[in-house]
Short mmCIF file of C-alpha atoms in Angstrom, two decimals:
data_model
loop_
_atom_site.label_atom_id
_atom_site.label_comp_id
_atom_site.label_asym_id
_atom_site.label_seq_id
_atom_site.Cartn_x
_atom_site.Cartn_y
_atom_site.Cartn_z
CA MET A 133 108.40 123.89 146.45
CA ALA A 134 107.96 127.08 148.50
CA ASP A 135 109.16 129.20 145.57
CA ILE A 136 106.78 127.41 143.19
CA GLU A 137 103.87 128.07 145.50
CA LEU A 138 104.25 131.83 144.98
CA VAL A 139 103.64 131.26 141.26
CA ILE A 140 100.93 128.67 141.20
CA LYS A 141 98.83 129.57 144.23
CA ILE A 142 95.23 129.97 143.12
CA PRO A 143 93.47 133.38 143.44
CA GLU A 144 92.72 134.35 147.02
CA GLU A 145 88.98 134.59 146.41
CA ILE A 146 88.86 130.98 145.23
CA TYR A 147 91.01 129.79 148.18
CA LYS A 148 88.70 131.48 150.65
CA HIS A 149 85.67 129.91 148.98
CA TYR A 150 87.16 126.40 149.16
CA LYS A 151 88.38 126.93 152.69
CA LYS A 152 84.96 127.94 153.92
CA ILE A 153 83.42 124.83 152.34
CA TRP A 154 86.10 122.52 153.76
CA GLN A 155 85.83 123.97 157.29
CA LYS A 156 82.09 123.49 157.22
CA ARG A 157 82.32 119.87 156.11
CA ARG A 158 85.65 118.64 157.49
CA GLY A 159 86.89 121.06 160.14
CA SER A 160 90.25 122.76 159.77
CA ILE A 161 92.44 122.87 156.65
CA PRO A 162 96.20 123.46 156.29
CA GLU A 163 96.98 126.89 154.79
CA SER A 164 99.02 125.47 151.89
CA CYS A 165 96.65 122.61 151.14
CA ILE A 166 94.48 124.22 148.48
CA ALA A 167 97.46 125.85 146.77
CA PHE A 168 98.84 122.44 145.91
CA GLY A 169 95.48 120.95 144.86
CA ALA A 170 94.56 118.79 147.83
CA PRO A 171 91.38 116.78 147.08
CA LEU A 172 88.08 118.27 148.09
CA PRO A 173 84.78 116.48 148.63
CA LYS A 174 83.40 115.47 145.26
CA GLY A 175 81.36 118.20 143.56
CA HIS A 176 82.55 121.11 145.66
CA GLY A 177 84.28 122.85 142.79
CA ARG A 178 80.98 123.18 140.96
CA LEU A 179 79.89 125.59 143.66
CA ILE A 180 82.29 128.15 142.18
CA ASP A 181 80.65 130.40 139.60
CA ALA A 182 83.58 132.35 138.31
CA ASP A 183 81.44 134.96 136.48
CA ALA A 184 79.18 135.50 139.49
CA LEU A 185 82.12 135.91 141.83
CA GLY A 186 83.97 138.19 139.38
CA LEU A 187 87.07 136.04 139.54
CA ASP A 188 90.09 136.43 137.24
CA ILE A 189 90.60 132.81 136.24
CA SER A 190 93.44 133.50 133.79
CA GLY A 191 96.14 132.09 136.10
CA GLY A 192 97.12 130.21 139.20
CA TYR A 193 97.76 126.89 137.44
CA LEU A 194 100.53 124.31 137.23
CA ILE A 195 100.11 122.05 134.20
CA GLU A 196 102.02 118.87 133.41
CA ASN A 197 102.56 116.94 130.17
CA ASP A 198 103.01 113.29 131.19
CA SER A 199 102.25 109.99 129.48
CA TYR A 200 100.88 108.56 132.73
CA ASN A 201 97.98 110.98 132.48
CA ASP A 202 96.91 110.08 136.01
CA GLU A 203 95.61 113.30 137.55
CA PRO A 204 91.84 113.86 137.95
CA SER A 205 91.85 117.10 135.89
CA LYS A 206 93.20 116.18 132.48
CA PHE A 207 92.57 116.93 128.81
CA THR A 208 93.91 116.03 125.37
CA THR A 209 94.49 118.59 122.62
CA GLU A 210 93.29 118.09 119.02
CA ASN A 211 96.77 116.84 118.11
CA GLY A 212 96.71 114.20 120.80
CA VAL A 213 98.93 115.88 123.42
CA MET A 214 97.91 114.91 127.00
CA TYR A 215 97.98 117.55 129.72
CA MET A 216 97.03 117.43 133.36
CA VAL A 217 96.34 120.30 135.75
CA THR A 218 98.60 119.30 138.66
CA ALA A 219 97.59 122.22 140.85
CA PRO A 220 94.85 122.75 141.74
CA ASN A 221 94.28 119.13 140.74
CA THR A 222 90.51 119.33 141.33
CA LEU A 223 90.16 122.03 138.68
CA SER A 224 87.89 119.91 136.46
CA GLU A 225 85.17 120.36 139.13
CA SER A 226 85.10 124.06 138.31
CA ARG A 227 83.86 124.03 134.78
CA ASP A 228 84.62 127.65 133.89
CA MET A 229 88.21 127.43 135.03
CA PHE A 230 88.90 124.04 133.49
CA ARG A 231 87.36 125.09 130.16
CA TRP A 232 89.50 128.25 130.20
CA VAL A 233 92.73 126.24 130.62
CA LYS A 234 91.77 123.77 127.89
CA ASN A 235 90.89 126.51 125.47
CA TYR A 236 94.09 128.40 126.17
CA PHE A 237 96.23 125.33 125.49
CA GLN A 238 94.29 124.62 122.31
CA SER A 239 94.92 128.18 121.14
CA VAL A 240 98.62 127.70 121.75
CA GLU A 241 98.62 124.51 119.75
CA ASP A 242 96.55 125.99 116.97
CA ALA A 243 99.04 128.87 116.65
CA ILE A 244 102.04 126.49 116.70
CA PHE A 245 100.59 124.37 113.88
CA SER A 246 99.15 127.17 111.83
CA PRO A 247 101.00 128.04 108.56
CA VAL A 248 101.08 131.68 109.76
CA ARG A 249 101.78 130.64 113.39
CA ARG A 250 98.60 132.32 114.67
CA ASP A 251 95.38 131.04 116.24
CA GLU A 252 91.90 131.87 115.02
CA THR A 253 91.94 135.19 116.94
CA GLY A 254 95.15 136.25 115.23
CA ALA A 255 97.39 135.73 118.28
CA HIS A 256 100.89 134.54 117.41
CA TYR A 257 102.26 131.70 119.55
CA THR A 258 104.83 134.07 121.01
CA ASP A 259 101.91 136.12 122.30
CA LEU A 260 100.59 133.11 124.12
CA MET A 261 103.72 131.54 125.65
CA ASP A 262 106.86 132.99 127.20
CA MET A 263 109.68 132.29 124.74
CA ASP A 264 112.51 133.15 127.16
CA SER A 265 111.27 130.45 129.48
CA PHE A 266 110.99 128.05 126.59
CA ALA A 267 114.59 128.71 125.56
CA ASP A 268 115.86 128.24 129.13
CA PHE A 269 113.74 125.11 129.65
CA TRP A 270 114.95 123.58 126.38
CA PHE A 271 118.61 124.42 126.97
CA VAL A 272 118.71 122.84 130.43
CA ASN A 273 116.99 119.64 129.25
CA GLU A 274 119.10 119.38 126.11
CA PHE A 275 122.32 120.08 128.02
CA PHE A 276 121.61 117.16 130.36
CA LYS A 277 120.09 115.08 127.55
CA ASN A 278 116.84 114.57 129.39
CA GLY A 279 114.77 112.03 127.52
CA GLU A 280 111.54 113.13 129.14
CA ILE A 281 111.12 116.42 127.28
CA LEU A 282 107.50 116.85 126.25
CA PHE A 283 106.89 113.19 127.08
CA LYS A 284 106.95 112.92 130.88
CA SER A 285 107.28 115.32 133.81
CA THR A 286 107.13 118.41 131.58
CA PHE A 287 105.76 121.28 133.72
CA MET A 288 104.36 124.64 132.73
CA SER A 289 102.70 127.35 134.82
CA MET A 290 100.34 130.24 134.23
CA ASP A 291 100.10 133.31 136.46
CA VAL A 292 97.08 135.59 136.46
CA GLY A 293 97.12 137.69 133.34
CA GLY A 294 100.33 136.08 132.08
CA LYS A 295 101.48 133.85 129.24
CA LEU A 296 102.18 130.16 129.41
CA VAL A 297 105.58 129.75 131.13
CA TRP A 298 107.78 126.70 130.67
CA GLY A 299 109.10 125.02 133.76
CA PRO A 300 110.05 124.34 136.40
CA VAL A 301 112.49 121.70 135.14
CA TRP A 302 111.69 118.48 136.90
CA ASP A 303 112.56 114.80 137.15
CA MET A 304 116.01 114.22 135.68
CA ASP A 305 116.16 110.45 136.38
CA TRP A 306 116.15 109.76 132.60
CA ALA A 307 118.90 112.26 131.86
CA GLY A 308 122.53 111.76 131.00
CA GLY A 309 122.18 108.31 129.47
CA ASN A 310 120.57 107.01 132.63
CA HIS A 311 117.64 105.11 131.13
CA VAL A 312 118.00 101.44 130.22
CA ASN A 313 114.63 101.07 128.49
CA LEU A 314 115.22 103.63 125.76
CA GLY A 315 117.69 101.57 123.76
CA GLU A 316 121.26 102.53 123.01
CA ALA A 317 120.40 106.21 122.68
CA GLY A 318 118.91 106.31 126.16
CA GLN A 319 122.08 104.86 127.64
CA ASN A 320 124.45 107.22 125.89
CA PRO A 321 125.10 110.58 127.68
CA GLU A 322 126.27 112.15 124.41
CA GLY A 323 124.21 113.34 121.49
CA TRP A 324 121.05 115.41 121.03
CA VAL A 325 117.58 114.91 122.40
CA HIS A 326 116.12 117.55 120.05
CA GLY A 327 112.44 118.05 119.53
CA GLY A 328 111.59 115.82 116.65
CA GLY A 329 110.48 112.70 118.47
CA GLU A 330 107.17 111.04 117.74
CA ARG A 331 105.72 112.10 121.13
CA GLN A 332 107.15 115.62 121.08
CA VAL A 333 104.32 117.02 119.00
CA TRP A 334 104.56 120.73 119.84
CA SER A 335 108.33 121.03 119.57
CA ARG A 336 108.39 119.08 116.30
CA SER A 337 106.30 121.85 114.79
CA LEU A 338 108.07 124.70 116.63
CA PHE A 339 111.47 123.76 115.23
CA THR A 340 110.23 124.14 111.65
CA ASP A 341 109.66 127.85 112.34
CA PRO A 342 112.64 130.05 111.24
CA TYR A 343 111.93 132.21 114.29
CA MET A 344 113.24 129.39 116.47
#
């Protein structure tokens, strides 16, 4: 987790702002607490005005696609894909930041499903997400036949000024034919997971692109 923290830690200005509030209301706060989305008193995030503070809110996020959909900061795309901001998990209390993340993910989805693979601004989906990380992510999950791809425990991160990055790979308990509730296919370590499943909305469209 220490390595992940270097990627997903929220901008220093935001951390200092939260820390000051927390110390005033609750006393001391662990240094790594905010970076991993520890709960704050309700409503505190609304005190952050990203424009007024001049913050770059384009990164510092860890996002998860999971059918449990049980984090406080969550949204659903127009094609019904459920995402949660895992860190910082109180992001929905900062409206500017939460709106930015939702809009970015919608742009990625719009580009993936567009006949010309571009969103309304003309950005190609390869401009919006890191394709090397997608290839690595997919290879590892396919190699181990992980039945949770784009269904459960699928993580992505965004650094400041960067693209959407796939990974880290997480939660392999359904891999290698180790799941008894997925029928015969889920108990067989051989074969392909592929991206055409009913729940795997993004990959189902991606794999129709000759670029892939």
